[in-house]
Tab-separated table of C-alpha atoms in Angstrom:
chain	number	residue	atom	x	y	z
N	245	MET	CA	153.551	64.245	140.074
N	246	GLU	CA	150.509	63.251	142.108
N	247	GLN	CA	150.267	60.921	145.066
N	248	TYR	CA	147.623	59.678	147.477
N	249	VAL	CA	148.656	59.057	151.072
N	250	THR	CA	146.430	56.822	153.174
N	251	VAL	CA	145.664	58.181	156.632
N	252	GLY	CA	143.400	55.920	158.630
N	253	GLU	CA	140.624	54.887	156.262
N	254	ASN	CA	140.974	57.867	153.947
N	255	ASN	CA	143.222	59.016	151.113
N	256	ILE	CA	144.869	62.441	151.153
N	257	TYR	CA	145.869	63.923	147.798
N	258	VAL	CA	149.302	65.505	147.369
N	259	SER	CA	150.580	67.364	144.303
N	260	ILE	CA	154.392	67.298	144.100
N	261	LYS	CA	156.592	69.454	141.885
N	262	GLY	CA	160.301	70.255	141.819
N	263	GLU	CA	163.381	69.040	143.674
N	264	GLY	CA	165.156	70.386	146.721
N	265	PRO	CA	164.265	71.191	150.330
N	266	PRO	CA	160.555	70.575	150.993
N	267	ILE	CA	157.881	73.265	150.969
N	268	VAL	CA	154.436	72.125	152.139
N	269	LEU	CA	151.346	74.162	151.222
N	270	ILE	CA	148.088	74.018	153.215
N	271	HIS	CA	145.000	75.646	151.671
N	272	GLY	CA	142.078	77.325	153.423
N	273	THR	CA	138.348	76.665	153.756
N	274	ALA	CA	136.417	75.725	150.594
N	275	SER	CA	139.671	75.566	148.649
N	276	TYR	CA	142.219	72.978	147.444
N	277	HIS	CA	145.624	72.722	145.786
N	278	PHE	CA	144.342	74.786	142.834
N	279	CYS	CA	144.723	77.962	144.907
N	280	TRP	CA	148.542	77.672	144.835
N	281	ARG	CA	148.957	77.252	141.067
N	282	ASN	CA	150.284	80.800	140.507
N	283	ILE	CA	153.199	80.438	142.926
N	284	VAL	CA	154.139	76.755	142.615
N	285	ALA	CA	156.107	77.142	139.371
N	286	THR	CA	158.542	79.654	140.856
N	287	LEU	CA	158.811	77.955	144.246
N	288	SER	CA	159.541	74.594	142.601
N	289	GLU	CA	162.596	75.912	140.740
N	290	ASN	CA	164.746	75.248	143.816
N	291	TYR	CA	162.408	73.386	146.176
N	292	SER	CA	160.223	70.293	146.278
N	293	VAL	CA	156.711	71.709	146.625
N	294	TYR	CA	154.002	69.550	148.202
N	295	ALA	CA	150.467	70.952	147.909
N	296	LEU	CA	148.060	68.951	150.057
N	297	ASP	CA	144.293	68.711	149.774
N	298	LEU	CA	142.933	68.507	153.304
N	299	LEU	CA	140.390	65.787	153.995
N	300	GLY	CA	137.045	66.824	152.531
N	301	TYR	CA	138.547	69.040	149.829
N	302	GLY	CA	139.879	68.806	146.288
N	303	GLU	CA	140.978	65.321	145.275
N	304	SER	CA	141.130	63.950	148.834
N	305	ASP	CA	138.411	61.697	150.205
N	306	LYS	CA	135.275	63.400	151.515
N	307	PRO	CA	133.755	61.322	154.315
N	308	VAL	CA	130.761	63.031	155.891
N	309	ASN	CA	131.363	61.565	159.354
N	310	ALA	CA	135.046	62.487	159.839
N	311	CYS	CA	136.250	65.115	162.301
N	312	TYR	CA	136.896	68.432	160.540
N	313	SER	CA	138.405	70.460	163.379
N	314	LYS	CA	141.663	72.292	162.670
N	315	GLU	CA	143.419	70.059	165.169
N	316	ALA	CA	142.176	66.938	163.366
N	317	HIS	CA	143.301	68.348	160.016
N	318	ALA	CA	146.717	69.050	161.559
N	319	GLN	CA	147.071	65.514	162.861
N	320	ARG	CA	146.357	64.152	159.385
N	321	VAL	CA	148.911	66.550	157.867
N	322	ILE	CA	151.500	65.279	160.358
N	323	GLU	CA	150.758	61.688	159.354
N	324	VAL	CA	151.120	62.599	155.673
N	325	LEU	CA	154.494	64.252	156.317
N	326	ARG	CA	155.732	61.221	158.210
N	327	LYS	CA	154.554	58.782	155.546
N	328	LEU	CA	156.337	60.863	152.907
N	329	ASN	CA	159.476	60.879	155.113
N	330	LEU	CA	159.501	64.669	155.192
N	331	SER	CA	161.116	66.743	157.919
N	332	SER	CA	162.455	70.285	158.306
N	333	VAL	CA	159.703	71.440	155.959
N	334	HIS	CA	158.986	75.045	155.093
N	335	LEU	CA	155.308	74.987	156.085
N	336	ILE	CA	153.007	77.526	154.437
N	337	GLY	CA	149.317	77.903	155.264
N	338	HIS	CA	146.591	80.229	154.014
N	339	SER	CA	143.538	81.310	156.039
N	340	MET	CA	142.219	78.210	157.850
N	341	GLY	CA	145.328	76.442	156.559
N	342	GLY	CA	147.403	78.930	158.519
N	343	GLU	CA	145.705	77.913	161.735
N	344	VAL	CA	146.105	74.245	160.789
N	345	SER	CA	149.814	74.882	160.154
N	346	VAL	CA	150.235	76.391	163.621
N	347	HIS	CA	148.686	73.235	165.087
N	348	VAL	CA	151.166	71.143	163.068
N	349	ALA	CA	154.135	73.159	164.331
N	350	LEU	CA	152.917	72.889	167.929
N	351	LYS	CA	152.254	69.153	167.734
N	352	ALA	CA	155.322	68.118	165.720
N	353	PRO	CA	157.984	70.857	165.886
N	354	GLU	CA	160.628	68.376	164.752
N	355	LEU	CA	158.971	68.298	161.313
N	356	VAL	CA	158.881	72.052	160.705
N	357	GLU	CA	161.832	74.285	159.789
N	358	ASP	CA	159.848	77.510	159.605
N	359	LEU	CA	156.287	78.720	159.214
N	360	THR	CA	154.720	81.144	156.746
N	361	LEU	CA	151.196	82.272	157.623
N	362	ILE	CA	149.246	83.965	154.830
N	363	ALA	CA	146.145	85.766	156.131
N	364	PRO	CA	145.786	83.130	158.881
N	365	ASP	CA	142.605	82.633	160.861
N	366	GLY	CA	142.593	82.108	164.638
N	367	PHE	CA	142.722	84.367	167.689
N	368	ARG	CA	138.970	84.927	167.689
N	369	LYS	CA	135.813	83.258	168.866
N	370	GLY	CA	134.722	80.456	166.610
N	371	VAL	CA	131.269	79.205	165.719
N	372	HIS	CA	128.509	80.188	168.155
N	373	SER	CA	127.520	77.419	170.568
N	374	PHE	CA	123.929	77.319	169.249
N	375	THR	CA	125.149	76.985	165.657
N	376	LYS	CA	127.413	74.119	166.731
N	377	TYR	CA	124.465	72.522	168.549
N	378	ILE	CA	122.185	72.484	165.506
N	379	ALA	CA	125.063	71.550	163.185
N	380	LYS	CA	125.843	68.486	165.297
N	381	ARG	CA	122.244	67.383	164.802
N	382	GLY	CA	122.405	67.798	161.034
N	383	LEU	CA	119.821	70.573	161.038
N	384	LEU	CA	121.835	72.740	158.646
N	385	ASN	CA	122.282	70.134	155.909
N	386	GLY	CA	119.173	71.196	154.006
N	387	MET	CA	120.118	74.861	154.077
N	388	PHE	CA	123.580	74.202	152.664
N	389	LYS	CA	122.161	71.847	150.020
N	390	GLY	CA	119.956	74.685	148.825
N	391	MET	CA	122.770	77.221	148.893
N	392	LEU	CA	125.105	74.987	146.880
N	393	ARG	CA	122.641	73.969	144.159
N	394	ARG	CA	124.256	76.621	141.987
N	395	PRO	CA	127.903	77.694	142.017
N	396	PRO	CA	128.745	81.102	143.495
N	397	LYS	CA	128.117	83.974	141.087
N	398	PRO	CA	131.010	85.861	139.457
N	399	LYS	CA	130.245	88.986	141.507
N	400	MET	CA	130.684	87.039	144.747
N	401	MET	CA	133.879	85.382	143.484
N	402	SER	CA	135.230	88.781	142.444
N	403	ARG	CA	134.806	90.063	145.999
N	404	MET	CA	136.265	86.914	147.535
N	405	LEU	CA	139.327	86.782	145.275
N	406	GLY	CA	139.940	90.518	145.192
N	407	LEU	CA	139.982	90.540	141.396
N	408	PRO	CA	138.044	92.715	138.920
N	409	ILE	CA	135.044	90.789	137.641
N	410	GLU	CA	136.158	91.247	134.019
N	411	THR	CA	139.358	89.279	134.749
N	412	LEU	CA	137.480	86.179	135.927
N	413	THR	CA	137.857	83.741	133.041
N	414	PRO	CA	135.654	80.631	132.771
N	415	ASP	CA	138.629	78.429	133.707
N	416	LEU	CA	139.392	80.544	136.774
N	417	LEU	CA	135.770	80.449	137.931
N	418	ALA	CA	135.527	76.715	137.274
N	419	GLY	CA	138.663	76.083	139.311
N	420	TRP	CA	137.625	78.124	142.328
N	421	THR	CA	134.005	76.913	142.383
N	422	LYS	CA	134.825	73.224	141.906
N	423	PRO	CA	134.643	72.360	145.650
N	424	TYR	CA	131.062	73.595	145.855
N	425	SER	CA	129.831	71.060	143.282
N	426	ASP	CA	130.689	67.951	145.304
N	427	PRO	CA	127.502	66.291	146.645
N	428	ASN	CA	129.113	65.746	150.049
N	429	MET	CA	130.090	69.403	150.495
N	430	PRO	CA	126.876	70.493	152.308
N	431	TYR	CA	127.468	67.773	154.897
N	432	ILE	CA	131.173	68.611	155.219
N	433	ILE	CA	130.365	72.293	155.809
N	434	THR	CA	127.863	71.308	158.501
N	435	LYS	CA	130.367	68.940	160.116
N	436	THR	CA	133.064	71.633	159.980
N	437	LEU	CA	130.774	73.975	161.915
N	438	ALA	CA	129.964	71.222	164.409
N	439	ASP	CA	133.655	70.434	164.979
N	440	ASP	CA	134.862	74.041	164.968
N	441	ASP	CA	137.822	74.786	167.242
N	442	THR	CA	138.810	78.218	165.915
N	443	GLY	CA	141.024	80.081	168.332
N	444	VAL	CA	142.132	77.203	170.566
N	445	ILE	CA	145.733	77.975	169.580
N	446	SER	CA	145.506	81.427	171.168
N	447	SER	CA	147.071	80.385	174.459
N	448	LYS	CA	149.639	78.089	172.833
N	449	VAL	CA	151.360	80.029	170.060
N	450	CYS	CA	153.774	81.650	172.505
N	451	GLN	CA	155.364	78.181	172.773
N	452	LEU	CA	156.546	78.355	169.155
N	453	SER	CA	160.239	79.176	168.981
N	454	LEU	CA	160.671	78.613	165.242
N	455	ARG	CA	160.859	81.465	162.737
N	456	VAL	CA	157.478	82.685	161.505
N	457	LEU	CA	156.577	84.977	158.626
N	458	LEU	CA	153.141	86.606	158.756
N	459	ILE	CA	151.793	88.064	155.514
N	460	TYR	CA	148.420	89.759	155.253
N	461	GLY	CA	146.532	92.359	153.263
N	462	THR	CA	145.297	95.520	154.930
N	463	ASN	CA	142.046	95.223	152.951
N	464	ASP	CA	141.251	91.640	154.043
N	465	LYS	CA	137.455	91.341	154.374
N	466	LEU	CA	137.343	87.731	155.573
N	467	VAL	CA	139.735	87.641	158.535
N	468	PRO	CA	139.648	90.651	160.897
N	469	GLN	CA	142.804	92.721	161.230
N	470	HIS	CA	142.861	92.169	165.001
N	471	VAL	CA	143.594	88.481	164.342
N	472	PHE	CA	146.799	89.410	162.520
N	473	ARG	CA	147.773	91.880	165.235
N	474	ALA	CA	147.322	89.125	167.826
N	475	TYR	CA	149.667	86.808	165.921
N	476	GLU	CA	152.184	89.642	165.695
N	477	LYS	CA	151.957	90.255	169.435
N	478	GLU	CA	152.008	86.650	170.671
N	479	LEU	CA	154.528	84.903	168.422
N	480	PRO	CA	158.036	85.379	169.841
N	481	ASN	CA	160.049	85.039	166.611
N	482	ILE	CA	157.893	86.662	163.956
N	483	SER	CA	158.505	88.794	160.882
N	484	VAL	CA	155.564	90.679	159.398
N	485	GLU	CA	154.798	91.884	155.883
N	486	LYS	CA	151.666	93.994	155.422
N	487	TYR	CA	150.412	94.282	151.867
N	488	GLU	CA	148.755	97.695	151.697
N	489	GLY	CA	145.447	97.661	149.841
N	490	PHE	CA	145.394	93.919	149.202
N	491	GLY	CA	142.765	91.479	150.436
N	492	HIS	CA	142.514	87.868	151.575
N	493	VAL	CA	143.494	85.643	148.634
N	494	LEU	CA	146.979	86.993	148.008
N	495	MET	CA	147.903	84.034	145.798
N	496	GLU	CA	145.449	85.431	143.216
N	497	GLU	CA	145.882	89.160	143.787
N	498	CYS	CA	149.670	89.392	143.852
N	499	PRO	CA	151.359	85.999	143.276
N	500	GLU	CA	154.739	87.453	142.252
N	501	LYS	CA	154.929	89.722	145.295
N	502	LEU	CA	153.902	86.840	147.556
N	503	THR	CA	156.453	84.466	146.045
N	504	GLU	CA	159.221	87.014	146.535
N	505	SER	CA	158.281	87.419	150.209
N	506	ILE	CA	158.297	83.665	150.779
N	507	LEU	CA	161.640	83.100	149.056
N	508	ARG	CA	163.286	85.943	150.975
N	509	PHE	CA	162.138	84.368	154.232
N	510	ILE	CA	162.930	80.707	153.721
């Protein structure tokens, strides 16, 4: 089942599968609901699984002048949950989506039963002030247009996904590179840099009293290990699972292992 939820002037896409207590999935940067496909089938056997596309990604609207900070994404997620009459959700976020999920839990704790953070970003300095300055003036649009004229090469996708290049089928590559083909994506990337608020949760996460599961790979090349250690130190009610030798996109590298961890926790 698919549904669009109107938030302000924009439509947010939600994929819904299964029946039972609600699980809500929040993807990371340059991703969309596709990234969860390997774990949704199992999760939806006993749960209602809602996979959202954040504004600017996947099947959701892609306005170039919206605010793309993590806090703004979180506020839109909260509005989606309320319009769908969801509460006590098992909230799961990957990478940037992990940081967005923390914002959601801080802003609307009454909506969240527990929190699973998969390789979450945060707890580090965000975009450099000069980069934000030129991004706000649109001076990076041309550069990103040039970079996105062609989809990322298989070698790059192999490194990003943590998968051997020979296992990257055409369908897999097409799915993961789809966001890069949208004509608005260069502008959305620029606006995301301009609106960056990475790390603003650092002083707030200690306020979270709900149960949190942190899952990360010890070979993550995209989010530094010190970020995960900071979450482990600052969150008062946290369980941690380290996946030795695994990287950033655990939904691709080890979906069965990841699903088992999630189901044990929730």
